[in-house]
Tab-separated table of C-alpha atoms in Angstrom:
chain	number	residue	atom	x	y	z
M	1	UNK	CA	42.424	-58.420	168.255
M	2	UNK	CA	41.831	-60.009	165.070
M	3	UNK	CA	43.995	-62.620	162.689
M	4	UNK	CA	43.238	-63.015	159.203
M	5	UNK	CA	44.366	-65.602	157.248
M	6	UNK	CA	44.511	-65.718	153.011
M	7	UNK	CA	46.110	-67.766	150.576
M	8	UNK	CA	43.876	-71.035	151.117
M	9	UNK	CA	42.900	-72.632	147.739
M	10	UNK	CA	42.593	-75.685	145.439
M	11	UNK	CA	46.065	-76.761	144.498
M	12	UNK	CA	47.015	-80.053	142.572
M	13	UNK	CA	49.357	-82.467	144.409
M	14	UNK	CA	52.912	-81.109	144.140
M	15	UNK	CA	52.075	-77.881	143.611
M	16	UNK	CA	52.613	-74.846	146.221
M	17	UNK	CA	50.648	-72.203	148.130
M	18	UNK	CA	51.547	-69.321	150.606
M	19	UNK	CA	49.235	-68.742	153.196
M	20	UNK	CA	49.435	-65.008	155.320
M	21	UNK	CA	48.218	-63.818	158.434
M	22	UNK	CA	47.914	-60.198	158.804
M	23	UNK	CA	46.807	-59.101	162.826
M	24	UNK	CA	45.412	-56.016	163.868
M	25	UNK	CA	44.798	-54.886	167.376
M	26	UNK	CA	48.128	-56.789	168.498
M	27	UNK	CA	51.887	-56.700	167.734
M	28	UNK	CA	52.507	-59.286	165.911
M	29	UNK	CA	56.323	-58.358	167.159
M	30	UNK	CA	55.649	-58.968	170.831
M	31	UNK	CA	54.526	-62.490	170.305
M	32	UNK	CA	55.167	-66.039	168.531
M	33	UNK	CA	53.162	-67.492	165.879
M	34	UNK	CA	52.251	-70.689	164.718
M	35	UNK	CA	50.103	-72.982	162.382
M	36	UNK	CA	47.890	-75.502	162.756
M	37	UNK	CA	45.688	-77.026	160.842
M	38	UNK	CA	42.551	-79.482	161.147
M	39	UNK	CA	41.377	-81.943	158.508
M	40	UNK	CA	38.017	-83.151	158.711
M	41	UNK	CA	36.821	-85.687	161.288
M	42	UNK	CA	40.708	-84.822	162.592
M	43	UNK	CA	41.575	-82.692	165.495
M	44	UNK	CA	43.547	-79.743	165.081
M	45	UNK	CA	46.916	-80.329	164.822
M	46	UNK	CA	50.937	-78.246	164.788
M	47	UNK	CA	51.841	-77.410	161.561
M	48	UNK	CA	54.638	-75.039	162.186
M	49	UNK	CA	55.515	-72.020	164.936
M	50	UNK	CA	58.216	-69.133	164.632
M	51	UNK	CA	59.721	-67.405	167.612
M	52	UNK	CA	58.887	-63.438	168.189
M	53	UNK	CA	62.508	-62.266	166.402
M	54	UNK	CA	62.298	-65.251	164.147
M	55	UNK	CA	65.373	-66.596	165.019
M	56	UNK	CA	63.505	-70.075	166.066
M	57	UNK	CA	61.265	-72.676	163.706
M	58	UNK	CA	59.869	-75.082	164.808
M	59	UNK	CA	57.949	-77.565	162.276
M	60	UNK	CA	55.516	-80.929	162.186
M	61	UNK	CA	57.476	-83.792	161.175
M	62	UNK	CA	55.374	-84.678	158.066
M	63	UNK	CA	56.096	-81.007	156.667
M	64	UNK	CA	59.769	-80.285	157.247
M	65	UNK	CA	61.533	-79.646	154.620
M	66	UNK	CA	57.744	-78.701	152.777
M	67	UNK	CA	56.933	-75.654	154.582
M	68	UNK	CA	58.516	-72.587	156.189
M	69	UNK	CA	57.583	-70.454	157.993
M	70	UNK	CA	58.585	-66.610	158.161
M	71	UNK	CA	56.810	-63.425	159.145
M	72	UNK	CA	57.483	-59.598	158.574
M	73	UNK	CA	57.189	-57.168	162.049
M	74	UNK	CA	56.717	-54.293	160.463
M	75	UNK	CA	53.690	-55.574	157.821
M	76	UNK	CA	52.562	-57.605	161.119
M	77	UNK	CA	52.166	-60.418	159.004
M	78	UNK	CA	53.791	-63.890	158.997
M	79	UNK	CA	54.010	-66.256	156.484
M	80	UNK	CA	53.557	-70.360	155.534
M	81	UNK	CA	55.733	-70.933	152.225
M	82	UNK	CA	53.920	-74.346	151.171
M	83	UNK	CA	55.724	-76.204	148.715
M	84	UNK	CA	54.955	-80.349	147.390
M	85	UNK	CA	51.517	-80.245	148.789
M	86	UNK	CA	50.261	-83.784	148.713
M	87	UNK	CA	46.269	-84.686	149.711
M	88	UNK	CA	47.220	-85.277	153.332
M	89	UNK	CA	48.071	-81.339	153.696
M	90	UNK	CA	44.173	-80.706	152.786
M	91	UNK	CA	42.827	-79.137	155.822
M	92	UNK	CA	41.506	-75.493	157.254
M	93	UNK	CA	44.604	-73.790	158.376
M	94	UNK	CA	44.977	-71.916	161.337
M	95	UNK	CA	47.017	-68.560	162.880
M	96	UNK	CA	47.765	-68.180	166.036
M	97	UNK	CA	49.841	-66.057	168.449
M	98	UNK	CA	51.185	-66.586	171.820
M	99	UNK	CA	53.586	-65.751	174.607
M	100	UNK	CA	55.884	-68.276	173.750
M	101	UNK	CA	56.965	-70.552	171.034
M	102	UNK	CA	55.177	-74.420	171.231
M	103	UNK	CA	53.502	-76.818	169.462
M	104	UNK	CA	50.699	-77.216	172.179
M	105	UNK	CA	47.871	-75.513	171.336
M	106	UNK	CA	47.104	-74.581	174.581
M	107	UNK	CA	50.050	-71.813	174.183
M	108	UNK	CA	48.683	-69.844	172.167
M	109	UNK	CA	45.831	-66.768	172.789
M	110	UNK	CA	44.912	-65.358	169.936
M	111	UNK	CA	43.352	-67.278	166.681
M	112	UNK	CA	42.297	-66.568	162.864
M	113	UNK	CA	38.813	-67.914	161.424
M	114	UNK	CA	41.183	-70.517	159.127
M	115	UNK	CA	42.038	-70.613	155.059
M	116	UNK	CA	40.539	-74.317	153.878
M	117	UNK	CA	43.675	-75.553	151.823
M	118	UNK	CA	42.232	-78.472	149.306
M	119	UNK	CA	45.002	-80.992	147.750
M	120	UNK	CA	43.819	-83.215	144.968
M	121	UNK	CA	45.971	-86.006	142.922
């Protein structure tokens, strides 16, 4: 099983980025997926998660209404739509997939290798 995220990059504050996450060796269909994301010297924390039908989102506080979060079964990919990126959003940003939607990262089995995301004013 393997994640792989892309999109990470050096974006000016206010400006926008769209990470993906393509799996292979899993269904991307069969599971939920979220983001997280750890700054340095931070631990890692939710960033957003998206039920297995993508009816549910579920997103951190200090990005709703920033980010969204989608994905596309059949191109086993999903998606985080990052728009008015300020310099607390820098940080290595995760994929993950799991049996159930959550913002614990304890719910979720299978990871990516990150994107660094780098915010500057």
């Amino acid at each position: 099983v393997q994640l792989v995220e892309s999109g990470g990059g050096s974006v000016q504050a206010g400006g926008s980025l769209r990470l993906s996450c393509t799996a292979s060796g899993l269904a991307i269909g069969s599971y939920h997926m979220g983001w997280f994301r750890q700054a340095p010297g931070k631990e890692r924390e939710f960033v957003a998660a998206i039920s297995w039908g993508g009816v549910e989102e579920t997103y951190a506080d200090s990005v709703k209404g920033r980010f969204t979060i989608s994905r596309d079964n059949a191109k086993n990919t999903v998606f985080l739509q990052m728009n008015s990126l300020n310099r607390e959003d820098t940080a290595i940003y995760y994929c993950s997939a799991g049996p159930r939607s959550s913002s614990a990262a304890s719910a979720y089995d299978y990871w990516g290798q990150g994107t660094q995301v780098t915010v500057s004013s």
